[in-house]
Short mmCIF file of N, CA and C and ligand atoms in Angstrom, two decimals:
data_model
loop_
_atom_site.label_atom_id
_atom_site.label_comp_id
_atom_site.label_asym_id
_atom_site.label_seq_id
_atom_site.Cartn_x
_atom_site.Cartn_y
_atom_site.Cartn_z
N MET X 200 0.79 -1.02 -0.31
CA MET X 200 -0.28 -0.02 -0.20
C MET X 200 0.90 1.25 0.12
N ALA X 201 0.67 1.92 -1.16
CA ALA X 201 1.42 3.41 -0.89
C ALA X 201 0.94 3.88 0.34
N ALA X 202 2.35 5.09 0.86
CA ALA X 202 2.48 5.71 1.88
C ALA X 202 1.70 7.23 1.79
N HIS X 203 0.79 6.99 3.21
CA HIS X 203 -0.02 7.97 2.98
C HIS X 203 0.64 9.71 2.41
N PHE X 204 0.08 10.52 1.91
CA PHE X 204 0.42 11.78 0.86
C PHE X 204 1.53 12.47 2.36
N LEU X 205 0.88 12.68 3.37
CA LEU X 205 1.40 13.77 4.49
C LEU X 205 2.94 12.78 4.65
N LEU X 206 3.19 11.55 4.54
CA LEU X 206 4.52 11.09 4.97
C LEU X 206 5.21 10.85 3.66
N ARG X 207 4.88 11.17 2.38
CA ARG X 207 5.43 10.97 1.17
C ARG X 207 6.57 12.20 0.96
N PRO X 208 7.66 11.94 0.15
CA PRO X 208 8.32 13.48 -0.02
C PRO X 208 7.63 14.69 -0.77
N ILE X 209 6.65 14.37 -1.65
CA ILE X 209 6.06 15.43 -2.12
C ILE X 209 5.22 16.23 -0.97
N GLY X 210 4.98 15.41 0.13
CA GLY X 210 4.18 16.19 1.34
C GLY X 210 4.50 16.89 2.08
N ARG X 211 6.24 17.10 2.00
CA ARG X 211 7.11 18.01 2.72
C ARG X 211 8.23 18.76 1.98
N ASN X 212 7.75 18.97 0.66
CA ASN X 212 8.60 19.70 -0.35
C ASN X 212 9.08 20.98 0.35
N PHE X 213 8.80 21.59 1.24
CA PHE X 213 9.02 23.12 1.50
C PHE X 213 9.09 22.91 2.90
N SER X 214 10.38 23.64 3.52
CA SER X 214 10.33 23.41 5.32
C SER X 214 11.17 24.89 5.17
N CYS X 215 11.63 24.86 6.55
CA CYS X 215 12.03 26.04 7.16
C CYS X 215 13.49 26.35 6.63
N LYS X 216 14.14 24.88 6.35
CA LYS X 216 15.75 25.03 5.66
C LYS X 216 15.88 26.01 4.12
N ASP X 217 14.89 25.21 3.98
CA ASP X 217 14.45 26.08 2.47
C ASP X 217 14.40 27.86 2.84
N ILE X 218 13.44 28.08 3.45
CA ILE X 218 13.44 29.57 3.81
C ILE X 218 15.06 30.05 4.38
N ASP X 219 15.88 29.02 5.01
CA ASP X 219 16.91 29.66 5.70
C ASP X 219 18.00 30.14 4.93
N GLY X 220 17.81 28.92 3.50
CA GLY X 220 18.84 29.12 2.68
C GLY X 220 18.38 30.12 0.97
N MET X 221 17.42 30.77 1.88
CA MET X 221 16.60 31.79 0.31
C MET X 221 17.29 32.92 0.73
N THR X 222 17.52 33.85 -0.43
CA THR X 222 18.13 35.41 -0.47
C THR X 222 16.66 36.22 -0.50
N GLU X 223 16.37 37.34 0.21
CA GLU X 223 15.25 38.35 -0.18
C GLU X 223 14.51 38.23 -1.71
N THR X 224 15.53 38.07 -2.37
CA THR X 224 15.48 38.32 -3.72
C THR X 224 14.45 36.92 -4.35
N ARG X 225 14.88 36.08 -3.53
CA ARG X 225 14.55 34.51 -4.34
C ARG X 225 12.94 34.15 -3.52
N ALA X 226 13.20 34.92 -2.24
CA ALA X 226 11.42 34.82 -1.75
C ALA X 226 10.48 35.81 -2.62
N HIS X 227 11.08 37.13 -2.83
CA HIS X 227 10.33 38.05 -4.00
C HIS X 227 9.80 37.01 -4.84
N ALA X 228 10.89 36.62 -5.75
CA ALA X 228 10.52 35.48 -7.10
C ALA X 228 9.35 34.71 -6.54
N LEU X 229 9.67 34.12 -5.39
CA LEU X 229 8.27 32.87 -5.23
C LEU X 229 6.97 33.50 -4.78
N PHE X 230 6.91 34.69 -4.12
CA PHE X 230 5.83 35.39 -4.13
C PHE X 230 5.12 35.74 -5.54
N ALA X 231 5.94 36.21 -6.11
CA ALA X 231 5.36 36.37 -7.63
C ALA X 231 5.01 35.53 -8.53
N ARG X 232 5.42 34.01 -8.10
CA ARG X 232 5.27 32.76 -8.65
C ARG X 232 3.65 32.45 -8.27
N CYS X 233 3.75 32.57 -7.07
CA CYS X 233 2.76 31.71 -5.80
C CYS X 233 1.35 32.91 -6.20
N ARG X 234 1.76 34.12 -6.77
CA ARG X 234 0.73 34.76 -6.88
C ARG X 234 0.11 35.16 -8.58
N TRP X 235 0.92 35.16 -9.44
CA TRP X 235 0.76 35.17 -11.02
C TRP X 235 1.26 34.51 -11.60
N GLY X 236 1.76 33.23 -11.33
CA GLY X 236 2.49 31.47 -11.93
C GLY X 236 3.45 32.07 -12.97
N SER X 237 4.00 33.21 -12.24
CA SER X 237 5.12 33.84 -13.29
C SER X 237 6.11 34.56 -12.85
N GLU X 238 7.54 34.38 -13.19
CA GLU X 238 8.20 35.53 -12.03
C GLU X 238 8.53 36.81 -13.42
N THR X 239 8.38 36.55 -14.38
CA THR X 239 8.48 37.55 -15.65
C THR X 239 7.23 38.67 -15.88
N GLU X 240 5.90 37.90 -15.64
CA GLU X 240 4.78 38.71 -16.01
C GLU X 240 3.76 38.82 -14.94
N GLN X 241 3.34 40.22 -14.72
CA GLN X 241 2.41 40.14 -13.62
C GLN X 241 1.00 40.65 -13.90
N ILE X 242 0.08 41.16 -13.25
CA ILE X 242 -1.05 41.55 -13.55
C ILE X 242 -1.37 42.54 -12.50
N CYS X 243 -1.81 44.06 -13.48
CA CYS X 243 -2.06 44.99 -12.57
C CYS X 243 -2.70 45.04 -11.88
N PRO X 244 -3.08 45.04 -10.37
CA PRO X 244 -4.31 44.84 -9.48
C PRO X 244 -5.36 45.90 -10.11
N ASP X 245 -4.80 46.96 -10.97
CA ASP X 245 -6.19 47.80 -11.02
C ASP X 245 -6.54 47.92 -12.22
N CYS X 246 -5.95 47.75 -13.53
CA CYS X 246 -6.77 47.57 -14.68
C CYS X 246 -6.77 46.30 -15.07
N GLY X 247 -5.89 45.00 -14.43
CA GLY X 247 -5.51 43.80 -14.89
C GLY X 247 -4.87 43.41 -16.25
N THR X 248 -4.04 44.59 -16.66
CA THR X 248 -3.08 43.96 -17.62
C THR X 248 -2.23 43.42 -17.50
N VAL X 249 -2.09 42.33 -18.41
CA VAL X 249 -0.91 41.21 -18.36
C VAL X 249 0.24 41.57 -19.10
N ALA X 250 1.18 41.53 -18.16
CA ALA X 250 2.55 42.31 -19.23
C ALA X 250 3.66 42.02 -18.24
N SER X 251 4.67 42.10 -18.98
CA SER X 251 6.12 42.17 -17.76
C SER X 251 6.44 43.83 -17.61
N HIS X 252 5.48 44.35 -16.63
CA HIS X 252 5.43 45.47 -16.46
C HIS X 252 6.76 46.48 -15.98
N TYR X 253 6.83 47.61 -15.92
CA TYR X 253 7.97 48.42 -15.70
C TYR X 253 8.99 47.94 -14.13
N TRP X 254 9.75 47.55 -13.91
CA TRP X 254 10.15 46.88 -12.71
C TRP X 254 11.09 48.43 -12.15
N ILE X 255 10.60 48.48 -10.88
CA ILE X 255 11.37 49.86 -10.18
C ILE X 255 12.08 49.31 -9.03
N LYS X 256 13.40 49.00 -9.56
CA LYS X 256 14.46 48.11 -8.42
C LYS X 256 14.53 48.81 -7.32
N SER X 257 14.64 49.83 -6.86
CA SER X 257 15.10 50.88 -5.95
C SER X 257 13.42 50.36 -4.95
N ARG X 258 12.51 50.86 -5.63
CA ARG X 258 11.46 50.60 -4.74
C ARG X 258 10.59 49.24 -4.66
N LYS X 259 11.06 48.28 -5.46
CA LYS X 259 11.01 46.88 -5.49
C LYS X 259 9.45 47.06 -5.65
N GLN X 260 8.89 47.59 -6.94
CA GLN X 260 7.93 47.76 -7.21
C GLN X 260 7.88 47.83 -8.98
N TRP X 261 6.31 47.25 -9.62
CA TRP X 261 6.17 47.77 -11.12
C TRP X 261 5.39 48.86 -11.26
N ARG X 262 5.40 49.60 -12.16
CA ARG X 262 4.70 50.53 -12.37
C ARG X 262 3.62 49.82 -13.66
N CYS X 263 2.46 49.72 -13.98
CA CYS X 263 1.43 49.22 -15.29
C CYS X 263 2.05 50.15 -16.37
N ARG X 264 2.09 49.25 -17.12
CA ARG X 264 2.63 49.16 -18.98
C ARG X 264 1.62 50.40 -19.34
N GLU X 265 0.47 50.20 -18.75
CA GLU X 265 -0.62 50.57 -19.38
C GLU X 265 -0.87 52.27 -19.20
N VAL X 266 -0.57 52.98 -20.36
CA VAL X 266 -0.42 54.49 -19.96
C VAL X 266 -1.85 54.91 -19.08
N ALA X 267 -2.93 54.43 -19.41
CA ALA X 267 -3.93 55.33 -19.19
C ALA X 267 -4.07 54.79 -17.07
N CYS X 268 -3.14 53.78 -16.98
CA CYS X 268 -3.55 53.50 -15.83
C CYS X 268 -2.17 53.69 -14.79
N GLY X 269 -1.14 53.30 -14.90
CA GLY X 269 -0.03 53.60 -14.65
C GLY X 269 0.39 53.64 -13.11
N ARG X 270 -0.46 52.53 -12.41
CA ARG X 270 -0.45 52.27 -10.74
C ARG X 270 0.91 51.50 -10.79
N MET X 271 1.37 52.01 -9.29
CA MET X 271 2.26 51.44 -8.71
C MET X 271 1.80 50.14 -8.25
N PHE X 272 2.58 49.14 -8.04
CA PHE X 272 2.19 48.05 -7.40
C PHE X 272 3.17 47.03 -7.02
N SER X 273 3.03 46.35 -5.79
CA SER X 273 4.40 45.57 -5.46
C SER X 273 3.59 43.92 -5.26
N VAL X 274 4.40 43.30 -4.89
CA VAL X 274 4.21 41.82 -5.05
C VAL X 274 3.02 41.20 -4.13
N THR X 275 2.62 42.54 -3.03
CA THR X 275 1.90 42.00 -1.95
C THR X 275 0.98 43.01 -1.88
N SER X 276 0.85 44.37 -3.13
CA SER X 276 -0.56 45.12 -3.33
C SER X 276 -1.59 44.12 -3.34
N GLY X 277 -2.55 44.74 -2.74
CA GLY X 277 -4.07 44.37 -2.58
C GLY X 277 -4.44 42.76 -1.76
N THR X 278 -3.07 42.63 -1.61
CA THR X 278 -3.54 41.08 -0.42
C THR X 278 -3.46 41.44 1.13
N VAL X 279 -3.70 40.26 1.71
CA VAL X 279 -3.36 40.77 3.35
C VAL X 279 -2.04 41.37 3.77
N PHE X 280 -0.90 41.06 3.07
CA PHE X 280 0.21 41.71 3.38
C PHE X 280 0.77 42.85 2.48
N ALA X 281 -0.30 43.38 2.12
CA ALA X 281 -0.13 44.79 1.67
C ALA X 281 0.56 45.70 2.68
N ASP X 282 1.42 46.49 2.39
CA ASP X 282 2.33 47.59 3.11
C ASP X 282 3.11 46.72 4.20
N HIS X 283 3.47 45.56 4.36
CA HIS X 283 4.20 44.99 5.46
C HIS X 283 5.52 45.35 5.35
N LYS X 284 6.25 45.64 6.71
CA LYS X 284 7.14 45.92 7.16
C LYS X 284 8.29 44.93 7.19
N LEU X 285 7.76 43.83 7.29
CA LEU X 285 8.56 42.76 7.62
C LEU X 285 9.19 42.36 6.64
N PRO X 286 10.61 41.21 6.33
CA PRO X 286 10.55 40.82 5.33
C PRO X 286 10.07 39.49 4.72
N LEU X 287 9.84 39.63 3.37
CA LEU X 287 9.12 38.52 2.97
C LEU X 287 9.58 37.04 3.56
N ARG X 288 10.89 36.91 3.53
CA ARG X 288 11.22 35.64 4.27
C ARG X 288 10.51 34.96 5.77
N THR X 289 10.69 36.36 6.27
CA THR X 289 9.58 36.26 7.45
C THR X 289 8.65 36.04 7.41
N LEU X 290 7.65 36.51 6.57
CA LEU X 290 6.39 36.20 5.98
C LEU X 290 6.18 34.71 5.87
N LEU X 291 6.83 34.47 5.03
CA LEU X 291 7.14 32.81 4.32
C LEU X 291 7.20 31.99 5.70
N HIS X 292 8.05 32.14 6.47
CA HIS X 292 8.29 31.41 7.53
C HIS X 292 6.82 31.40 8.81
N ALA X 293 6.21 32.47 8.81
CA ALA X 293 4.90 32.44 9.28
C ALA X 293 4.05 31.94 8.86
N ILE X 294 3.84 31.93 7.68
CA ILE X 294 2.68 31.26 6.41
C ILE X 294 3.32 29.29 6.70
N LEU X 295 4.41 29.71 6.72
CA LEU X 295 4.99 27.74 6.61
C LEU X 295 4.09 27.35 7.97
N LEU X 296 4.99 28.08 8.97
CA LEU X 296 4.24 27.57 10.52
C LEU X 296 3.01 27.46 10.47
N PHE X 297 2.08 28.13 9.89
CA PHE X 297 0.74 28.23 10.43
C PHE X 297 -0.01 27.16 9.66
N VAL X 298 0.37 26.86 7.90
CA VAL X 298 -0.13 25.74 7.46
C VAL X 298 0.73 24.61 8.15
N SER X 299 1.69 24.19 8.65
CA SER X 299 2.24 22.86 9.46
C SER X 299 1.51 22.77 10.51
N ASN X 300 0.90 23.37 11.19
CA ASN X 300 0.25 23.49 12.61
C ASN X 300 -1.15 23.43 12.20
N VAL X 301 -1.72 21.92 12.08
CA VAL X 301 -2.81 21.80 12.01
C VAL X 301 -3.94 21.91 12.86
N LYS X 302 -3.21 21.70 14.37
CA LYS X 302 -4.20 22.30 14.90
C LYS X 302 -3.88 23.72 15.75
N GLY X 303 -3.51 24.48 14.55
CA GLY X 303 -3.34 25.88 15.01
C GLY X 303 -2.32 26.42 15.77
N ILE X 304 -1.53 27.47 15.69
CA ILE X 304 -0.48 28.30 16.26
C ILE X 304 -0.74 29.39 17.27
N SER X 305 -0.34 29.63 18.44
CA SER X 305 -0.78 30.45 19.12
C SER X 305 -0.17 31.74 18.63
N ALA X 306 -0.25 32.83 18.60
CA ALA X 306 0.49 34.34 18.20
C ALA X 306 1.61 34.26 19.08
N LEU X 307 1.95 33.53 20.63
CA LEU X 307 2.90 33.89 21.93
C LEU X 307 4.13 33.09 20.85
N THR X 308 3.52 31.36 20.54
CA THR X 308 4.14 30.65 19.82
C THR X 308 4.88 31.43 18.68
N MET X 309 4.19 31.48 17.61
CA MET X 309 4.74 32.11 16.43
C MET X 309 5.38 33.43 16.78
N SER X 310 5.31 34.47 17.87
CA SER X 310 6.38 35.02 18.03
C SER X 310 7.69 34.94 18.76
N ARG X 311 7.63 33.85 19.14
CA ARG X 311 9.19 33.19 19.30
C ARG X 311 9.77 32.54 18.41
N TYR X 312 9.08 31.85 17.06
CA TYR X 312 9.64 31.12 16.51
C TYR X 312 10.05 31.74 15.07
N ILE X 313 9.83 33.01 15.14
CA ILE X 313 10.01 33.77 14.00
C ILE X 313 10.75 35.08 14.32
N GLY X 314 10.65 35.40 15.93
CA GLY X 314 11.51 36.47 16.34
C GLY X 314 10.95 37.55 16.36
N VAL X 315 9.47 38.20 16.51
CA VAL X 315 8.82 39.17 16.19
C VAL X 315 8.04 39.57 17.33
N ALA X 316 7.68 40.84 17.71
CA ALA X 316 7.09 40.98 18.98
C ALA X 316 5.55 40.24 19.29
N TYR X 317 5.04 40.00 20.16
CA TYR X 317 3.45 39.06 20.24
C TYR X 317 2.54 40.15 19.40
N SER X 318 2.59 41.58 19.43
CA SER X 318 1.77 42.37 18.53
C SER X 318 1.69 41.98 17.50
N THR X 319 2.85 42.01 16.81
CA THR X 319 3.37 41.67 15.38
C THR X 319 3.04 40.31 14.87
N ALA X 320 3.17 39.52 16.00
CA ALA X 320 2.62 37.77 15.37
C ALA X 320 1.03 37.93 15.74
N PHE X 321 0.41 38.56 16.64
CA PHE X 321 -1.13 38.42 16.82
C PHE X 321 -1.46 39.06 15.53
N VAL X 322 -0.97 40.14 14.92
CA VAL X 322 -1.27 40.61 13.92
C VAL X 322 -1.23 39.83 12.54
N LEU X 323 -0.16 38.98 12.38
CA LEU X 323 0.37 38.08 11.23
C LEU X 323 -0.99 37.03 11.40
N VAL X 324 -1.16 36.45 12.54
CA VAL X 324 -1.80 35.19 12.30
C VAL X 324 -3.09 35.78 11.84
N HIS X 325 -3.71 36.78 12.15
CA HIS X 325 -5.02 37.01 12.10
C HIS X 325 -5.02 37.07 10.29
N LYS X 326 -4.12 37.82 9.83
CA LYS X 326 -4.12 38.43 8.60
C LYS X 326 -4.23 37.00 7.52
N ILE X 327 -3.25 36.17 7.96
CA ILE X 327 -3.25 34.69 7.62
C ILE X 327 -4.53 34.22 7.39
N ARG X 328 -5.19 33.91 8.41
CA ARG X 328 -6.57 33.41 8.81
C ARG X 328 -7.55 34.19 7.78
N GLU X 329 -7.23 35.43 7.46
CA GLU X 329 -8.05 36.10 6.77
C GLU X 329 -7.99 35.77 5.48
N ALA X 330 -6.58 35.84 4.86
CA ALA X 330 -6.27 35.46 3.63
C ALA X 330 -6.77 33.92 3.02
N VAL X 331 -6.99 32.87 4.28
CA VAL X 331 -7.84 31.97 3.72
C VAL X 331 -8.93 31.78 3.34
N THR X 332 -9.78 32.91 3.61
CA THR X 332 -11.18 33.19 3.63
C THR X 332 -11.43 34.52 2.70
N TYR X 333 -10.36 35.10 2.13
CA TYR X 333 -10.25 36.15 1.49
C TYR X 333 -10.93 36.31 -0.27
N GLU X 334 -10.48 35.04 -0.99
CA GLU X 334 -11.23 35.16 -2.01
C GLU X 334 -12.35 34.68 -2.26
N GLN X 335 -12.61 34.41 -0.82
CA GLN X 335 -14.46 33.31 -0.91
C GLN X 335 -15.17 34.78 -1.20
N GLU X 336 -16.33 34.47 -2.01
CA GLU X 336 -17.58 35.47 -2.04
C GLU X 336 -18.79 35.09 -0.73
N GLU X 337 -19.47 35.87 -0.36
CA GLU X 337 -20.25 35.68 0.67
C GLU X 337 -21.29 34.05 0.22
N GLU X 338 -21.72 34.12 -0.87
CA GLU X 338 -22.17 33.19 -1.11
C GLU X 338 -21.73 31.97 -1.30
N SER X 339 -20.55 31.78 -1.90
CA SER X 339 -19.70 30.47 -1.55
C SER X 339 -19.41 29.95 -0.54
N LYS X 340 -19.76 30.76 0.66
CA LYS X 340 -19.37 30.33 2.06
C LYS X 340 -20.55 29.54 2.72
N THR X 341 -21.91 29.69 2.06
CA THR X 341 -23.04 28.72 2.34
C THR X 341 -23.25 27.60 1.42
N LYS X 342 -22.59 27.83 0.61
CA LYS X 342 -22.54 26.49 -0.66
C LYS X 342 -22.31 25.28 -0.02
N PRO X 343 -22.60 24.22 -0.68
CA PRO X 343 -21.84 22.75 0.01
C PRO X 343 -20.80 22.71 -0.75
N LEU X 344 -19.83 21.91 -0.04
CA LEU X 344 -18.72 21.62 -0.27
C LEU X 344 -18.95 20.50 -1.64
N ASP X 345 -18.22 19.81 -2.70
CA ASP X 345 -18.26 19.39 -3.64
C ASP X 345 -16.60 18.59 -3.47
N GLY X 346 -16.59 17.33 -4.34
CA GLY X 346 -15.35 16.44 -4.84
C GLY X 346 -15.08 15.68 -3.22
N LEU X 347 -13.59 15.68 -3.18
CA LEU X 347 -13.15 14.83 -2.07
C LEU X 347 -13.33 15.76 -1.02
N VAL X 348 -13.85 15.73 0.17
CA VAL X 348 -13.90 16.49 0.97
C VAL X 348 -13.37 16.19 2.55
N HIS X 349 -12.39 16.79 3.26
CA HIS X 349 -12.16 16.12 4.35
C HIS X 349 -12.14 17.01 5.51
N VAL X 350 -12.90 16.60 6.43
CA VAL X 350 -13.53 17.34 7.83
C VAL X 350 -13.34 16.93 9.11
N ASP X 351 -13.12 17.69 9.89
CA ASP X 351 -13.20 17.17 11.34
C ASP X 351 -14.03 16.74 12.12
N GLY X 352 -14.20 15.79 12.63
CA GLY X 352 -15.79 15.57 13.64
C GLY X 352 -16.45 15.59 14.74
N ALA X 353 -17.29 15.80 15.34
CA ALA X 353 -17.19 16.36 16.85
C ALA X 353 -19.08 15.85 17.30
N HIS X 354 -19.07 15.21 17.77
CA HIS X 354 -20.70 14.89 18.19
C HIS X 354 -21.46 15.96 19.11
N LEU X 355 -22.54 16.50 18.72
CA LEU X 355 -22.95 17.08 19.52
C LEU X 355 -24.62 16.67 19.93
N SER X 356 -24.79 16.86 20.77
CA SER X 356 -26.36 15.89 20.90
C SER X 356 -27.53 17.13 20.73
N GLY X 357 -27.29 18.50 20.78
CA GLY X 357 -28.47 19.48 20.43
C GLY X 357 -29.40 19.81 21.67
N ARG X 358 -28.96 18.51 22.68
CA ARG X 358 -29.85 18.81 23.96
C ARG X 358 -29.51 20.17 25.08
N VAL X 359 -29.98 20.58 25.54
CA VAL X 359 -29.79 21.39 26.67
C VAL X 359 -29.13 20.65 27.96
N ARG X 360 -28.48 20.82 28.47
CA ARG X 360 -27.47 20.64 29.70
C ARG X 360 -28.48 20.92 30.66
N LYS X 361 -28.07 19.95 31.30
CA LYS X 361 -29.42 20.33 32.82
C LYS X 361 -28.80 21.02 33.97
N PRO X 362 -29.30 22.11 34.41
CA PRO X 362 -28.69 22.63 35.21
C PRO X 362 -27.78 22.46 36.61
N ARG X 363 -27.07 22.89 36.84
CA ARG X 363 -26.72 22.18 38.16
C ARG X 363 -27.56 22.56 39.25
N VAL X 364 -27.22 21.43 39.91
CA VAL X 364 -28.62 21.55 41.48
C VAL X 364 -27.37 21.49 42.95
N ASN X 365 -27.50 22.66 43.55
CA ASN X 365 -27.01 22.27 44.75
C ASN X 365 -27.85 21.81 45.81
N LYS X 366 -27.62 20.44 45.97
CA LYS X 366 -28.70 19.49 46.92
C LYS X 366 -28.36 20.01 48.25
N GLU X 367 -27.04 19.99 48.30
CA GLU X 367 -26.62 19.98 50.02
C GLU X 367 -27.15 21.71 50.65
N GLY X 368 -26.97 22.32 49.92
CA GLY X 368 -27.99 23.80 50.46
C GLY X 368 -29.25 23.61 50.82
N GLN X 369 -29.93 22.41 50.25
CA GLN X 369 -31.47 22.87 50.55
C GLN X 369 -32.06 22.22 51.82
ZN1 LIG C 22 -2.64 49.10 -15.00
#
């Protein structure tokens, strides 16, 4: 029998070690690839033009090629990480920790692992949680899931618990 997906090498093809060996430029390229599926072409968040937009190295931003638009945008513009101050590698670490800890990760633990203040980690974990449902439209949140669905289970009786009675006091 084949090993479970999570036990196979493909299930752990990205680790903290990979991020540690990464330059900030490589992390930037990875963000671009995750966002647009390409390191050479970007989609303007304003007008939607797909092109190799003008790269402004000093600002780490692109300027839209569309003359009528000319919008400046970064790899995180329009996402929950827009206007981030932390290095992209730190954001990558945070995302990796978040998705690897299936039972969730507290902001305090996150702050210790990635070396940021508790308040910073608190905002970060909330942003990642927001990103999970970011693209979902209101109506799709109530639609039944289809395809292969994995869910956690819990048994709830639905009955109201009987109130506690203090017999000794009577
Ligand atoms: Zn544009």
